[in-house]
Short mmCIF file of C-alpha atoms in Angstrom, two decimals:
data_model
loop_
_atom_site.label_atom_id
_atom_site.label_comp_id
_atom_site.label_asym_id
_atom_site.label_seq_id
_atom_site.Cartn_x
_atom_site.Cartn_y
_atom_site.Cartn_z
CA MET A 217 0.00 0.00 0.00
CA GLN A 218 1.39 3.41 -0.90
CA MET A 219 2.13 5.90 1.86
CA ASP A 220 -0.12 8.97 2.08
CA LYS A 221 -2.91 6.93 0.55
CA LYS A 222 -6.22 7.95 2.10
CA LEU A 223 -8.49 5.27 3.50
CA ILE A 224 -11.69 5.13 5.49
CA VAL A 225 -11.89 3.38 8.86
CA HIS A 226 -15.05 1.56 9.97
CA ALA A 227 -15.66 0.31 13.50
CA TYR A 228 -18.42 -2.25 13.89
CA LYS A 229 -20.19 -3.78 16.83
CA PHE A 230 -20.34 -7.57 17.14
CA ASP A 231 -23.75 -7.70 15.45
CA GLY A 232 -22.24 -6.21 12.29
CA LYS A 233 -23.66 -2.70 12.67
CA LEU A 234 -21.37 0.15 11.71
CA TYR A 235 -21.14 2.57 14.61
CA ARG A 236 -18.20 4.87 13.78
CA THR A 237 -16.43 6.08 10.65
CA TRP A 238 -13.20 8.03 10.29
CA GLU A 239 -13.09 9.77 6.94
CA PHE A 240 -9.87 9.65 4.97
CA PRO A 241 -6.98 9.39 7.40
CA ASN A 242 -3.83 8.89 5.38
CA VAL A 243 -1.53 5.88 5.65
CA ILE A 244 1.82 7.07 6.96
CA GLU A 245 3.53 3.78 7.68
CA GLU A 246 2.95 0.13 6.83
CA ASN A 247 4.87 -3.07 7.33
CA ASP A 248 4.11 -6.76 7.77
CA LYS A 249 2.81 -6.15 11.34
CA TYR A 250 0.68 -3.03 11.10
CA ILE A 251 -0.77 -0.07 9.23
CA CYS A 252 -0.39 3.35 10.83
CA VAL A 253 -2.64 6.26 9.84
CA ASN A 254 -2.63 9.95 10.68
CA LEU A 255 -5.87 11.19 12.28
CA LEU A 256 -5.12 14.92 12.46
CA ASN A 257 -8.05 16.80 10.85
CA THR A 258 -9.94 13.57 10.20
CA ARG A 259 -13.72 13.83 10.35
CA VAL A 260 -15.41 11.28 12.61
CA ILE A 261 -19.03 10.18 12.20
CA THR A 262 -20.52 8.33 15.17
CA ALA A 263 -23.90 6.64 15.48
CA ASP A 264 -25.83 8.29 18.31
CA ASP A 265 -27.63 5.05 19.06
CA ALA A 266 -27.62 1.72 17.24
CA THR A 267 -31.42 1.73 17.15
CA THR A 268 -31.76 5.12 15.43
CA ASN A 269 -30.37 6.67 12.29
CA ARG A 270 -28.95 9.69 14.13
CA PHE A 271 -25.27 10.50 13.83
CA PHE A 272 -22.99 13.18 15.17
CA HIS A 273 -19.87 14.57 13.56
CA SER A 274 -16.57 15.68 15.03
CA LYS A 275 -13.07 16.43 13.80
CA LEU A 276 -9.77 15.41 15.35
CA LYS A 277 -7.74 18.54 15.99
CA ARG A 278 -4.71 17.20 17.82
CA PRO A 279 -1.71 15.26 16.48
CA THR A 280 -2.77 11.62 16.56
CA ILE A 281 -1.58 8.45 14.89
CA TRP A 282 -3.39 5.12 14.95
CA TYR A 283 -1.83 1.66 14.67
CA PHE A 284 -3.88 -1.25 13.34
CA PHE A 285 -2.19 -4.57 13.98
CA LYS A 286 -2.61 -7.49 11.61
CA ASP A 287 -2.33 -10.23 14.23
CA GLU A 288 -3.33 -8.52 17.47
CA TRP A 289 -6.74 -8.20 19.11
CA TYR A 290 -6.30 -4.50 19.78
CA ASN A 291 -5.41 -1.30 18.01
CA MET A 292 -3.59 1.66 19.49
CA ILE A 293 -3.89 5.42 19.23
CA VAL A 294 -0.97 7.67 20.18
CA SER A 295 -1.96 11.28 20.66
CA LYS A 296 -0.35 14.53 21.73
CA LYS A 297 -2.26 16.82 24.06
CA SER A 298 -0.49 19.94 25.28
CA ASN A 299 3.06 18.67 25.70
CA LYS A 300 2.14 15.14 26.73
CA TYR A 301 1.72 12.00 24.68
CA TYR A 302 -0.81 9.39 25.67
CA TYR A 303 -1.91 5.96 24.47
CA TYR A 304 -5.41 4.68 23.96
CA ILE A 305 -5.68 0.95 23.34
CA ASN A 306 -8.93 -0.48 21.97
CA ILE A 307 -9.68 -4.16 22.50
CA ALA A 308 -10.82 -5.09 19.00
CA SER A 309 -10.59 -7.73 16.32
CA PRO A 310 -7.58 -7.74 14.01
CA TYR A 311 -8.34 -5.44 11.10
CA ILE A 312 -9.03 -6.24 7.47
CA VAL A 313 -8.87 -3.92 4.47
CA GLU A 314 -11.71 -4.15 1.94
CA ASP A 315 -12.43 -1.64 -0.81
CA GLU A 316 -10.02 0.96 0.65
CA ILE A 317 -11.67 0.62 4.08
CA ILE A 318 -9.96 -0.56 7.27
CA LYS A 319 -12.56 -2.60 9.16
CA TYR A 320 -12.59 -4.01 12.66
CA ILE A 321 -14.99 -5.07 15.42
CA ASP A 322 -14.80 -3.03 18.62
CA PHE A 323 -15.34 -4.92 21.88
CA ASP A 324 -15.82 -1.77 24.00
CA LEU A 325 -12.99 -2.32 26.46
CA ASP A 326 -10.25 0.26 26.25
CA TYR A 327 -7.09 1.12 28.11
CA ARG A 328 -5.88 4.67 28.53
CA ILE A 329 -2.31 5.45 29.47
CA PRO A 330 -2.50 9.11 30.55
CA ASP A 331 1.12 9.93 29.79
CA ALA A 332 3.71 8.02 27.80
CA HIS A 333 5.98 8.09 30.84
CA SER A 334 3.28 6.98 33.26
CA SER A 335 3.36 3.82 35.30
CA LYS A 336 -0.44 3.90 35.39
CA ILE A 337 -2.89 2.28 32.96
CA ASN A 338 -6.67 2.65 33.23
CA LEU A 339 -9.25 0.13 32.01
CA LEU A 340 -12.30 1.92 30.59
CA ASP A 341 -15.85 1.01 29.55
CA VAL A 342 -16.19 -2.19 31.60
CA ASN A 343 -19.93 -1.58 32.06
CA GLU A 344 -20.40 -1.12 28.32
CA PHE A 345 -18.50 -4.35 27.64
CA ASN A 346 -20.61 -6.26 30.19
CA GLU A 347 -23.81 -4.86 28.69
CA HIS A 348 -22.77 -5.65 25.11
CA LYS A 349 -21.55 -9.19 25.78
CA VAL A 350 -25.14 -9.95 26.86
CA LYS A 351 -26.88 -7.80 24.24
CA TYR A 352 -24.80 -9.19 21.34
CA GLN A 353 -24.49 -12.68 22.86
CA TYR A 354 -20.70 -12.91 22.74
CA PRO A 355 -19.72 -16.58 22.55
CA GLU A 356 -17.82 -17.92 25.58
CA LYS A 357 -14.76 -18.47 23.39
CA LEU A 358 -14.77 -14.77 22.44
CA ILE A 359 -15.14 -13.65 26.07
CA LYS A 360 -12.15 -15.83 27.03
CA LYS A 361 -10.13 -14.36 24.15
CA ILE A 362 -10.94 -10.81 25.28
CA GLU A 363 -9.90 -11.67 28.85
CA LEU A 364 -6.59 -13.03 27.53
CA VAL A 365 -6.06 -9.89 25.45
CA LYS A 366 -6.72 -7.69 28.49
CA GLN A 367 -3.94 -9.49 30.34
CA GLU A 368 -1.66 -9.38 27.30
CA VAL A 369 -2.08 -5.60 27.06
CA LEU A 370 -1.25 -5.22 30.77
CA ASN A 371 1.83 -7.42 30.38
CA LYS A 372 3.04 -5.44 27.37
CA PHE A 373 2.44 -2.19 29.23
CA ASN A 374 4.45 -3.44 32.24
CA GLN A 375 7.26 -4.52 29.90
CA HIS A 376 7.18 -1.12 28.10
CA ALA A 377 6.50 -2.92 24.83
CA PHE A 378 4.23 -0.12 23.58
CA ASP A 379 7.04 2.45 23.84
CA GLN A 380 8.30 1.39 20.42
CA TYR A 381 5.17 2.97 18.89
CA LEU A 382 5.69 6.33 20.55
CA ASN A 383 7.28 7.83 17.47
CA TYR A 384 7.69 11.52 18.32
CA ASP A 385 9.18 12.27 14.92
CA LEU A 386 6.28 10.67 13.06
CA ILE A 387 3.72 12.56 15.16
CA TYR A 388 5.66 15.81 14.78
CA ARG A 389 5.87 15.44 10.98
CA GLN A 390 2.14 14.72 10.72
CA ASN A 391 1.30 17.69 12.97
CA ASN A 392 3.43 20.04 10.85
CA LYS A 393 2.04 18.59 7.64
CA GLY A 394 -1.47 19.27 8.97
CA LYS A 395 -0.52 22.87 9.82
CA ASN A 396 0.96 23.38 6.35
CA GLU A 397 -2.16 21.97 4.68
CA ARG A 398 -4.41 24.29 6.73
CA THR A 399 -2.40 27.37 5.67
CA LYS A 400 -2.58 26.62 1.92
#
């Protein structure tokens, strides 16, 4: 895949319903393990409720890159806010690319690392996960996989394995590129 190619990202719930779209982030890095996209200035469309056809729109205004892993059951966002970098790890299916769209299933559980140099990691959206595993009837095998992935993420965090994705230069270049594009 060529770099700077623009794709769409679709996040689905387990029942197959599309609940969030990121419009045209560009691919900034790709190898045999992951695709990384730039989210700065990307428009996000989110379903207000899976039972309605209402959506709300937002736009990402801070330097942010997103890693989609080919063989991992999570994806990871690295973002800069003020002068701090933080991680956001989504427990999700490995991605696929179809028709220029990155697609994955979101399983609601997320980890937030408030600062790249923090020794603290926060598990988020546990209630939403518990509600959705009943609502969408997650198979027991899937629930066990998600529990394993939760522990794997904690282990990698404790071993500083995610630090390799904190690419200051890549984030800086994308931030400056975004500034240059806005001034044209």
